[in-house]
CSV table of C-alpha atoms and ligand atoms in Angstrom, one decimal:
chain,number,residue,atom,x,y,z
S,221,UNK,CA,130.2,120.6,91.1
S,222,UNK,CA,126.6,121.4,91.8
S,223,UNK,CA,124.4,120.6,88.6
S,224,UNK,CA,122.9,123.4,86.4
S,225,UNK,CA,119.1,123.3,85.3
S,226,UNK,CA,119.2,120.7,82.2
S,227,UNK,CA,121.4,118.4,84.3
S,228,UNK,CA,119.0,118.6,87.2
S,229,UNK,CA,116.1,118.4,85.0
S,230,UNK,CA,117.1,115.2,82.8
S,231,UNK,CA,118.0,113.6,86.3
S,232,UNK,CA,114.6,113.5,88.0
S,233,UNK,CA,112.7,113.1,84.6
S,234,UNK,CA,112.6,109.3,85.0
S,235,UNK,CA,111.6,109.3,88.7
S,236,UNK,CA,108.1,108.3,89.2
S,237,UNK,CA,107.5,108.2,85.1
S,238,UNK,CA,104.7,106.2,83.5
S,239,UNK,CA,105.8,103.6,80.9
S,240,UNK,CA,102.5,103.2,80.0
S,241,UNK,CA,101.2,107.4,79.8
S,242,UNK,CA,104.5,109.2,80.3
S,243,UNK,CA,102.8,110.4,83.1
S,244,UNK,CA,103.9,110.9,86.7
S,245,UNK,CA,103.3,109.2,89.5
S,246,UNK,CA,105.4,110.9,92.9
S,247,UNK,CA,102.5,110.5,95.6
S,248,UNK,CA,103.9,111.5,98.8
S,249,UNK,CA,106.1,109.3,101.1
S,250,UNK,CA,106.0,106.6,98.1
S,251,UNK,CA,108.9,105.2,96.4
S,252,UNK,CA,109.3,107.7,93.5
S,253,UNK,CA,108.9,111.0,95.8
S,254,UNK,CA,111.6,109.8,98.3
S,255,UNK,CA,113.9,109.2,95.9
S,256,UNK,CA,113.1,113.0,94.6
S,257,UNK,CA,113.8,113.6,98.5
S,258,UNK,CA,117.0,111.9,98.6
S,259,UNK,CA,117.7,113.9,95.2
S,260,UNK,CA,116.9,117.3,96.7
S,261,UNK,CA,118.9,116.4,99.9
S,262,UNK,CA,122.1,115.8,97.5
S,263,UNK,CA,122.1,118.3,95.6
S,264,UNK,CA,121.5,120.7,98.3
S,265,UNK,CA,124.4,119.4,99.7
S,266,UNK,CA,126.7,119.6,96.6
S,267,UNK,CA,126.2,123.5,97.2
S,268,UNK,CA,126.9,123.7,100.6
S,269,UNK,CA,123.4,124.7,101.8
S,270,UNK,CA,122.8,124.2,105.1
S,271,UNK,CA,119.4,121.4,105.4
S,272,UNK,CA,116.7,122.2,107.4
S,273,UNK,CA,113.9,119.8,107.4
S,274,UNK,CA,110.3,119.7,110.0
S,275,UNK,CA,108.9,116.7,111.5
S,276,UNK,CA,106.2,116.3,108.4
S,277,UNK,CA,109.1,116.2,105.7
S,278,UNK,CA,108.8,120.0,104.6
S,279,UNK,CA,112.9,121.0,104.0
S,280,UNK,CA,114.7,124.0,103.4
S,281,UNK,CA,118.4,124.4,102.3
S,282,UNK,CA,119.5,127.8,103.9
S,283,UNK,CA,122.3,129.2,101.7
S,284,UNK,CA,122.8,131.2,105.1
S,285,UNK,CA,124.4,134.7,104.3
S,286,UNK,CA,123.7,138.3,105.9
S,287,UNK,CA,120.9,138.5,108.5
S,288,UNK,CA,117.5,138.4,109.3
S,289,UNK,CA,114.2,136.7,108.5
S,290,UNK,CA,115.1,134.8,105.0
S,291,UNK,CA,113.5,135.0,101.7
S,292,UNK,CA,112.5,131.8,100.7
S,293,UNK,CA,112.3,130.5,97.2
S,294,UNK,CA,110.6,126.7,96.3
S,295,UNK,CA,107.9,124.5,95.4
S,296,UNK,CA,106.6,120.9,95.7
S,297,UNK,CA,107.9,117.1,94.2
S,298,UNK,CA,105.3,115.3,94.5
S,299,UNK,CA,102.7,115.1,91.4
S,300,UNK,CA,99.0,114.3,90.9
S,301,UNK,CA,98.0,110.9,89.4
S,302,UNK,CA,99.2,110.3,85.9
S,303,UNK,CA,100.8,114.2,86.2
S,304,UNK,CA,103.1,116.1,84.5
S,305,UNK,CA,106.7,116.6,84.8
S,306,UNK,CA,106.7,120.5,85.8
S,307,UNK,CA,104.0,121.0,88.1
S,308,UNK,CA,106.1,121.6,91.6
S,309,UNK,CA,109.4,120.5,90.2
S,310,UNK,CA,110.0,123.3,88.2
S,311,UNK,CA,109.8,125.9,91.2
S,312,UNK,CA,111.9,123.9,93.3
S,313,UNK,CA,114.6,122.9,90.3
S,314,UNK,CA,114.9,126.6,89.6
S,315,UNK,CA,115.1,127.3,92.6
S,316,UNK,CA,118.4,125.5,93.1
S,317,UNK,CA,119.8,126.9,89.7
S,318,UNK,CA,118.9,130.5,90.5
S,319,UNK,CA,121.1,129.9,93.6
S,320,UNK,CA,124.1,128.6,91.2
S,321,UNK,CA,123.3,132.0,89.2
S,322,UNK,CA,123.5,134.9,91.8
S,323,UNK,CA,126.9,133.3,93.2
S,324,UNK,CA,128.0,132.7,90.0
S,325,UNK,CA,127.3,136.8,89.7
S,326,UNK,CA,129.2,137.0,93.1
S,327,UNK,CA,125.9,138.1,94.3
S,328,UNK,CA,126.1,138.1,98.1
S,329,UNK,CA,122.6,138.4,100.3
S,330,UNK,CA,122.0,140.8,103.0
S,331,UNK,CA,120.1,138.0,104.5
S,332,UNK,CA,119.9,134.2,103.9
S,333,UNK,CA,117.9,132.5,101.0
S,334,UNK,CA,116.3,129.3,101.4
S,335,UNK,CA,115.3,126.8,98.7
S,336,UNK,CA,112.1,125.0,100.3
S,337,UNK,CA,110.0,121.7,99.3
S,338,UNK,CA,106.2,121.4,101.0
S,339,UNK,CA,105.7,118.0,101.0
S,340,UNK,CA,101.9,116.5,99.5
S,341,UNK,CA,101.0,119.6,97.9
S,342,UNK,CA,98.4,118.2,95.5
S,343,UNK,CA,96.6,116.2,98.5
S,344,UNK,CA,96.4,113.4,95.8
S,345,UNK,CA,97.3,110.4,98.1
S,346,UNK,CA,95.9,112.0,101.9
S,347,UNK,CA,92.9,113.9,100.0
S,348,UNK,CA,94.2,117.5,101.6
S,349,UNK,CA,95.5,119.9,99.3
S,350,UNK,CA,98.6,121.7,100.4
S,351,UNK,CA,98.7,119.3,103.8
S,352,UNK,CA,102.6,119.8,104.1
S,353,UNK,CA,102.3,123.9,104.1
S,354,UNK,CA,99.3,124.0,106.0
S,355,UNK,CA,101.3,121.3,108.9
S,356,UNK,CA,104.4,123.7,108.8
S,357,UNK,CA,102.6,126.8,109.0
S,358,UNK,CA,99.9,125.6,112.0
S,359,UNK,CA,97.0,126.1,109.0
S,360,UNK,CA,96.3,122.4,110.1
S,361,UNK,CA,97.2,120.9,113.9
S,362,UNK,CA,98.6,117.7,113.8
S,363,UNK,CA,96.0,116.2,115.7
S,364,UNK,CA,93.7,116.8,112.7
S,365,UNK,CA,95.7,115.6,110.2
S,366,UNK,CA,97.2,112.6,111.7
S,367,UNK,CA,94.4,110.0,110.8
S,368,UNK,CA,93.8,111.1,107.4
S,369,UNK,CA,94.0,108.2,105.0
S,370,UNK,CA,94.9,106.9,101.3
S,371,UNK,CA,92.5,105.2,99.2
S,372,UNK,CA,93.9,101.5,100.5
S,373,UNK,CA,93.1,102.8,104.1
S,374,UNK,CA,97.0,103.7,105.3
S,375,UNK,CA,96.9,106.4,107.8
S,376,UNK,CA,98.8,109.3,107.4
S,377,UNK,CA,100.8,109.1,110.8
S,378,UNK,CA,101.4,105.8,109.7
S,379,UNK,CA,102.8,106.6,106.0
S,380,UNK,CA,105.4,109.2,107.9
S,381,UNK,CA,106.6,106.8,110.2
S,382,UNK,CA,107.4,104.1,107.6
S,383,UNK,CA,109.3,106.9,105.4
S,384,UNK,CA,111.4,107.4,109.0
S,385,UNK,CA,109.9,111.0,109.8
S,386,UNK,CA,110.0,111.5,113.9
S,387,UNK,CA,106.7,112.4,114.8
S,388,UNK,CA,106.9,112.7,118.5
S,389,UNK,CA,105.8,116.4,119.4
S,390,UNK,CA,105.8,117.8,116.0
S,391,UNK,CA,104.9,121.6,116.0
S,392,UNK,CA,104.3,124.2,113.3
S,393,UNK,CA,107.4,125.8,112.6
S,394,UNK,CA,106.9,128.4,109.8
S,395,UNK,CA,104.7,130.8,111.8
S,396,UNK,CA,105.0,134.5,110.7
S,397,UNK,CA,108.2,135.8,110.8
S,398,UNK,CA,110.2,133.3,110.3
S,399,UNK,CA,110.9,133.8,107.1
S,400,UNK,CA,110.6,137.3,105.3
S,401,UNK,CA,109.7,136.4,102.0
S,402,UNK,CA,108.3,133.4,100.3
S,403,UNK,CA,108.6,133.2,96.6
S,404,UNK,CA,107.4,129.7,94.5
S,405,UNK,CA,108.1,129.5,90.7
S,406,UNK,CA,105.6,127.4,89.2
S,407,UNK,CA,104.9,126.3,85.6
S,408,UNK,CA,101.6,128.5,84.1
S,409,UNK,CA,98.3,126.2,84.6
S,410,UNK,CA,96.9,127.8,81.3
S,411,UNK,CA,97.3,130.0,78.9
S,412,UNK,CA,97.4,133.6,79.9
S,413,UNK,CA,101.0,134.0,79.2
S,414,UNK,CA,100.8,132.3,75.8
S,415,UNK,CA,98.2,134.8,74.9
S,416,UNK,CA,100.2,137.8,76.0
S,417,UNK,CA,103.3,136.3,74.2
S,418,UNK,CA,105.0,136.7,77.5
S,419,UNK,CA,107.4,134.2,79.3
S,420,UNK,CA,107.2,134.9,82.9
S,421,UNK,CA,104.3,136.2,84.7
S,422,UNK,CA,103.5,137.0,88.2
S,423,UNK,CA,100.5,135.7,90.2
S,424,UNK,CA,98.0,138.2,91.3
S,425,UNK,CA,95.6,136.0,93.4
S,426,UNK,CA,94.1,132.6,93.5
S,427,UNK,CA,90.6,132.0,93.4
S,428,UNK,CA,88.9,130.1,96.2
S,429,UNK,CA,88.3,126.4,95.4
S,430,UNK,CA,87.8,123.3,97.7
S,431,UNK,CA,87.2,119.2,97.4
S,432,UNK,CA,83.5,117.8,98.4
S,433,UNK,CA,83.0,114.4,98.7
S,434,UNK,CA,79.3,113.1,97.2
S,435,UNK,CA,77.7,110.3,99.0
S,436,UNK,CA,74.9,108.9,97.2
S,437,UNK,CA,73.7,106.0,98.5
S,438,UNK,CA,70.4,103.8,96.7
S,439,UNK,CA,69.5,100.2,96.2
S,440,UNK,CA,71.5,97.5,95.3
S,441,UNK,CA,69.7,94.8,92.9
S,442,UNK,CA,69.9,93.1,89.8
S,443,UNK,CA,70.7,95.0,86.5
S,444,UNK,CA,68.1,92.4,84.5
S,445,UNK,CA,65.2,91.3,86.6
S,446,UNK,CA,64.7,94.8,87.9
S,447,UNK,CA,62.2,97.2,86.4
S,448,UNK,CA,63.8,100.4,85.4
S,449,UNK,CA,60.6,102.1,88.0
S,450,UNK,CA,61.7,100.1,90.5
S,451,UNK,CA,64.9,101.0,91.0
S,452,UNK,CA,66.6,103.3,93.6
S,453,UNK,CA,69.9,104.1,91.3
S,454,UNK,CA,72.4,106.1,92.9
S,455,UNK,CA,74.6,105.9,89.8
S,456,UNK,CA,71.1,107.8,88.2
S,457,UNK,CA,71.4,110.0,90.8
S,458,UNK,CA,75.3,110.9,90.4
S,459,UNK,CA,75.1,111.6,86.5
S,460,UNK,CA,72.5,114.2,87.2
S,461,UNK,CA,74.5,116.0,89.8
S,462,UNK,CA,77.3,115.7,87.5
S,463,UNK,CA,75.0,117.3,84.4
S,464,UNK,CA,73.8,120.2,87.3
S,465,UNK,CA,77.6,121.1,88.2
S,466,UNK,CA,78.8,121.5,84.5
S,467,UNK,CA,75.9,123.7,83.6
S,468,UNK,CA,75.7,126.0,86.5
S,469,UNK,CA,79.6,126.6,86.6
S,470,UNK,CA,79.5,127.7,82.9
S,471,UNK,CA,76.8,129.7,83.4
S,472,UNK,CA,78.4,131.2,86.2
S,473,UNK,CA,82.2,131.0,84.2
S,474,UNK,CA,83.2,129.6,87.5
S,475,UNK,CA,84.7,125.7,87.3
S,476,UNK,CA,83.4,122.2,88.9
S,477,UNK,CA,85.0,119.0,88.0
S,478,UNK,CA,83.9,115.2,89.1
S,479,UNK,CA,87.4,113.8,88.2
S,480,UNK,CA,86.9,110.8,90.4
S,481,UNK,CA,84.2,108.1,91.0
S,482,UNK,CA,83.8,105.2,92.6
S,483,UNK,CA,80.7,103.0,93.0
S,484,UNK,CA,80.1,99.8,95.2
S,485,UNK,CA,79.6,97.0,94.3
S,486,UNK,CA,81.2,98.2,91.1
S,487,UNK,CA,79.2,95.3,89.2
S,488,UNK,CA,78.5,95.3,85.8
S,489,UNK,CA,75.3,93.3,86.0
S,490,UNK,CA,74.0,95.2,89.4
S,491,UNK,CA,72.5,98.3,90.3
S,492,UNK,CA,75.0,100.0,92.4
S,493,UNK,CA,74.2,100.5,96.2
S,494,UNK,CA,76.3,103.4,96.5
S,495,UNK,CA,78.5,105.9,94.5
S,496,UNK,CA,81.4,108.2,95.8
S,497,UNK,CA,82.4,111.0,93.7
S,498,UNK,CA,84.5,113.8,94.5
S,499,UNK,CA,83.7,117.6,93.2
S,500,UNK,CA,86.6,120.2,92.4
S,501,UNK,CA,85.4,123.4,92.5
S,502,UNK,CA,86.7,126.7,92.2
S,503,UNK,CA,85.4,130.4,91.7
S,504,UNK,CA,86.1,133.7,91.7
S,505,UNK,CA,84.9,135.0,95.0
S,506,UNK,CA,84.4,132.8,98.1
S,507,UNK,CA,80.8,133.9,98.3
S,508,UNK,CA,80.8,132.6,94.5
S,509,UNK,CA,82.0,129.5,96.1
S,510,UNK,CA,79.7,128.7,98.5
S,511,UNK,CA,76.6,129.7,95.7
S,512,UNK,CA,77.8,127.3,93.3
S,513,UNK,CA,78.2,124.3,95.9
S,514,UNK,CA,75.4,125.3,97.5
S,515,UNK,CA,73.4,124.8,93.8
S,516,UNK,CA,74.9,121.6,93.3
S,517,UNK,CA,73.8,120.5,96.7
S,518,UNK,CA,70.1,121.3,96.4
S,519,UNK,CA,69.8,120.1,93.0
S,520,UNK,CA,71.4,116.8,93.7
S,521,UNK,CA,69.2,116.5,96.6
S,522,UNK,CA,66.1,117.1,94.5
S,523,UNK,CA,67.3,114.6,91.8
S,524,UNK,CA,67.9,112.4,95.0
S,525,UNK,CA,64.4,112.1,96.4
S,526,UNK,CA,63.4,111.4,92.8
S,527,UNK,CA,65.6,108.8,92.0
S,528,UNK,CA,64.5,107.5,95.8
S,529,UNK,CA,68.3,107.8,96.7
S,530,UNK,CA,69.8,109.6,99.3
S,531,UNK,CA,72.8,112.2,98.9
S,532,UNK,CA,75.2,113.9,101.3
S,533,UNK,CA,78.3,116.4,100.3
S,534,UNK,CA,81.2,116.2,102.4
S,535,UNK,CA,83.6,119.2,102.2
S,536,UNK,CA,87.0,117.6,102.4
S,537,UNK,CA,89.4,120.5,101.7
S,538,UNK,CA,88.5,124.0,101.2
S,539,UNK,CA,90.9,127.0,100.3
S,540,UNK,CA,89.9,130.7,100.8
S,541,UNK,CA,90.6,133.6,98.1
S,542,UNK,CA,94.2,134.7,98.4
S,543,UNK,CA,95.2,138.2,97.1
S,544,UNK,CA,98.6,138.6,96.6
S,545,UNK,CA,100.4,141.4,98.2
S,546,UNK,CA,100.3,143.7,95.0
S,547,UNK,CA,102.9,146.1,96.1
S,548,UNK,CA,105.2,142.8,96.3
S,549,UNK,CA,103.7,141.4,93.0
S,550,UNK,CA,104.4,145.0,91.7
S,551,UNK,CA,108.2,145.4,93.1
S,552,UNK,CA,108.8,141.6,91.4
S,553,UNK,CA,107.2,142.6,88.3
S,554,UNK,CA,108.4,145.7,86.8
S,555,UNK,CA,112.0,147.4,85.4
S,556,UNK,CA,112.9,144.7,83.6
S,557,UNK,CA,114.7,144.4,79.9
S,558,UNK,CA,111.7,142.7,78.7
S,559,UNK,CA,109.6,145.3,79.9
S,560,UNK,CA,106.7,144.6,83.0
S,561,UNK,CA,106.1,140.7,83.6
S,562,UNK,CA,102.6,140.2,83.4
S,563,UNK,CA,100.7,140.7,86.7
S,564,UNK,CA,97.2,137.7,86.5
S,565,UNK,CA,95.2,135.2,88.6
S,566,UNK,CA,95.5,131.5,88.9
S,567,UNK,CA,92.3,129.1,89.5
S,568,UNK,CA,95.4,126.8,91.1
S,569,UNK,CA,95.9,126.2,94.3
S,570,UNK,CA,99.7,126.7,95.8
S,571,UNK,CA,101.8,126.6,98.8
S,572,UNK,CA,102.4,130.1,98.5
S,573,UNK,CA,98.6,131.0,98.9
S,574,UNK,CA,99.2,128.7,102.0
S,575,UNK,CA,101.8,130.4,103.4
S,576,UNK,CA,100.6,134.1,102.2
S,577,UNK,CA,97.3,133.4,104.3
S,578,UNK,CA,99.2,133.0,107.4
S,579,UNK,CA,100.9,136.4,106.9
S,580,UNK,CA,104.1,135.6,105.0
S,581,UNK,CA,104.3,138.0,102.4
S,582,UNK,CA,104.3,135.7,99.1
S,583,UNK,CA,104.3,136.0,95.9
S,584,UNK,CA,104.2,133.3,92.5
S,585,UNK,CA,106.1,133.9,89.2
S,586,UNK,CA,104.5,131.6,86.4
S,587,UNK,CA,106.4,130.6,83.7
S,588,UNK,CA,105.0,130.0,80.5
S,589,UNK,CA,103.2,126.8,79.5
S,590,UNK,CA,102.5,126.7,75.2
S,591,UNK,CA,99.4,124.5,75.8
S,592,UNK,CA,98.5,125.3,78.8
S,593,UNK,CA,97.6,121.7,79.6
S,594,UNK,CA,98.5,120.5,83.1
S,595,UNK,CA,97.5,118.1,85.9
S,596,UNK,CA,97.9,115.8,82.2
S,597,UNK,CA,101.5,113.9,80.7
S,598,UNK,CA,101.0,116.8,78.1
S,599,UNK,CA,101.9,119.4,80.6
S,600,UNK,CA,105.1,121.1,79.0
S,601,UNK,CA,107.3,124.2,79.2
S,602,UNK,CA,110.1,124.9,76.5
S,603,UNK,CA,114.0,124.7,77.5
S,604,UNK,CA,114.5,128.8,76.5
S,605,UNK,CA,111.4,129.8,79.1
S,606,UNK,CA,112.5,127.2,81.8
S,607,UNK,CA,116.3,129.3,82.1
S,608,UNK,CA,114.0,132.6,81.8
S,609,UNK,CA,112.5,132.1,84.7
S,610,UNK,CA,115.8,130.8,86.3
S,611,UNK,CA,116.8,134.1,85.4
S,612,UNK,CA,113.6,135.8,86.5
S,613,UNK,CA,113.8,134.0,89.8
S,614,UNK,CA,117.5,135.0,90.4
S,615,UNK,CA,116.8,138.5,89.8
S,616,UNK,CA,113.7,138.4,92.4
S,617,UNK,CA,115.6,136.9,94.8
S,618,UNK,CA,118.3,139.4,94.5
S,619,UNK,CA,115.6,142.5,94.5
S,620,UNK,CA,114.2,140.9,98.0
S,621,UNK,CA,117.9,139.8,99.5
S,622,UNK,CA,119.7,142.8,98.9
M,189,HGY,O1,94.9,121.5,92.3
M,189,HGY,C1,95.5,122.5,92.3
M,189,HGY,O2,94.9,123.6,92.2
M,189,HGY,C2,97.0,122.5,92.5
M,189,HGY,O3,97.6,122.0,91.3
M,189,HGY,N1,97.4,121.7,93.6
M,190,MN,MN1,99.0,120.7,90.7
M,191,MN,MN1,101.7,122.8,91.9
């Protein structure tokens, strides 16, 4: 007897779980996320869905019925570092419990419905955000992804073929038209919903937002003997740049985040020769975009020849505006007992903007999230708004299969 939401929930709620934080740690093709694999494969098979999986790991279980391009309803299982427990999971758990629902209903489709799972949608462990979408759709050739590494050097190609993934001639195989629709329920990254005392919600567009790696590079020496004008500190050099992003994206009300550092030698009593750090950005507009990393850039290059340092910025992964189809968001959105579900932008990045750029009509139903936190152990949704949005998704998928 396939399991409903709670069982499925309390299942995978230890996989991958910090002692220590509570936090979760599911980094693609490690331990923790290929037992969340193994667990998706099983209970995909307990309902009799028919597995599909790509060469990269990407799956969908085709409850095959009726005809024609499928709609396709899922999310991702891996997690940031130190995440939280809905981020991805949620889409793909409801996903299997809305299927349990409509046959439940004796619901049958006029074409089939697949539950999907993108592998290394955060791009926390191979530094490429949505890397598993943007494989299965062609986004990103193989050749250009293959060689991407993890912080303790291990290639990508590598990683897949020691979790047992076949990569002899893999090819793209989620090009428009193979699927008709694709749906992902995710829990809200914020607190729109909370404000609107709403439940579910239904994503309008993303905003544009990429990774830059900062290379600052200076003078190593000692942190005693050296005069504090003599120095060439690239660590000075960082904390300025840091300062200059902060400002200029709240001036602008756009976001920039250095959420990770490192420094060489990483000494307490030396002067670093050289500091890493990573910026998150993410605006409203792609012109926005390009302005505000563009600021960041000059002013850290300023600060650079004063500090005698040198600095380079690296885009690593960058992700253009997506704007929802809005007579889809529309046809998800409206007639229902509760009245219209919300209709409002993410600054998140999904699989489903992945997928939407490539011309599969898409669409996101958020579900409500009481402190908004996320990316964070504290992420949360409440039991009652989890099975509302099993409902909500059921009743989408059975507006889009019938
Ligand atoms: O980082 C993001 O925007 C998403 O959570 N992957
Ligand atoms: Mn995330
Ligand atoms: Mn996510």
């Amino acid at each position: 007897m396939p399991d409903h939401f709670e069982e499925m929930w309390r299942a995978i709620a230890p996989v991958g779980r910090s002692q220590r934080s509570g936090g979760y740690f599911r980094q693609p093709l490690t331990d923790a996320e290929r037992e969340l694999d193994s667990w998706f494969v099983e209970q995909a098979g307990a309902r009799g869905l028919r597995l599909e999986s790509d060469p990269f790991g990407n799956r969908i279980a085709w409850w095959d019925s009726g005809s024609g391009p499928g709609v396709v309803t899922g999310s991702h299982l891996d997690s940031v570092l130190d995440g939280g427990a809905y981020d991805g999971p949620l889409g793909v758990v409801t996903a299997l419990a809305a299927v349990e629902v409509l046959r439940e209903r004796g619901f049958r489709p006029a074409r089939p419905i697949g539950v999907s799972v993108f592998v290394e949608e955060e791009g926390s462990r191979f530094g490429l955000a949505c890397l598993g979408s943007r494989l299965a759709t062609g986004t990103i050739a193989w050749e250009n992804a293959r060689d991407l590494s993890d912080r303790d050097g291990v290639r990508l190609d590598d990683a897949m073929a020691a979790a047992g993934l076949d990569l002899e001639n893999p090819q793209p195989w989620l090009g428009s038209g193979a699927i008709g629709w694709f749906v992902e329920l995710h829990v809200e990254q914020g607190r729109d919903l909370v404000d609107r005392g709403a439940a579910i919600g239904v994503a309008s567009r993303i905003w544009p937002h990429g990774r830059y790696r900062v290379e600052i590079s200076g003078e190593p020496n000692h942190a005693g003997t050296t005069r504090m004008e003599d120095r060439r500190d690239p660590m000075l050099t960082y904390a300025m740049t840091a300062l200059a992003a902060n400002k200029h994206a709240r001036l602008a009300g756009q976001r920039a985040t250095f959420g990770r550092v490192e420094t060489t030698p990483n000494s307490t009593n030396s002067v670093p020769s050289q500091v890493t750090a990573w910026l998150d950005a993410r605006c409203e507009s792609d012109e926005a975009l390009a302005a505000l990393v563009g600021t960041i850039t000059r002013q850290g290059a300023e600060r650079a020849a004063r500090d005698g340092t040198t600095l380079t910025v690296t885009a690593e992964s960058v992700s253009g505006a997506v704007d929802f189809d809005p007579d889809l968001a529309r046809r998800i959105a409206v007639d229902h007992e509760s009245g219209d579900w919300p209709v409002l932008p993410t600054q998140a990045g999904h699989d489903a903007g992945i997928l939407s750029a490539r011309g599969i009509p898409s669409a996101m139903l958020f579900v409500r999230n009481p402190s908004g936190i996320s990316h964070s152990p504290a992420e949360h949704a409440e039991v009652p708004d989890c099975l509302a949005g099993v409902d909500a998704l059921a009743e989408t998928l059975a507006r889009l299969a019938s």
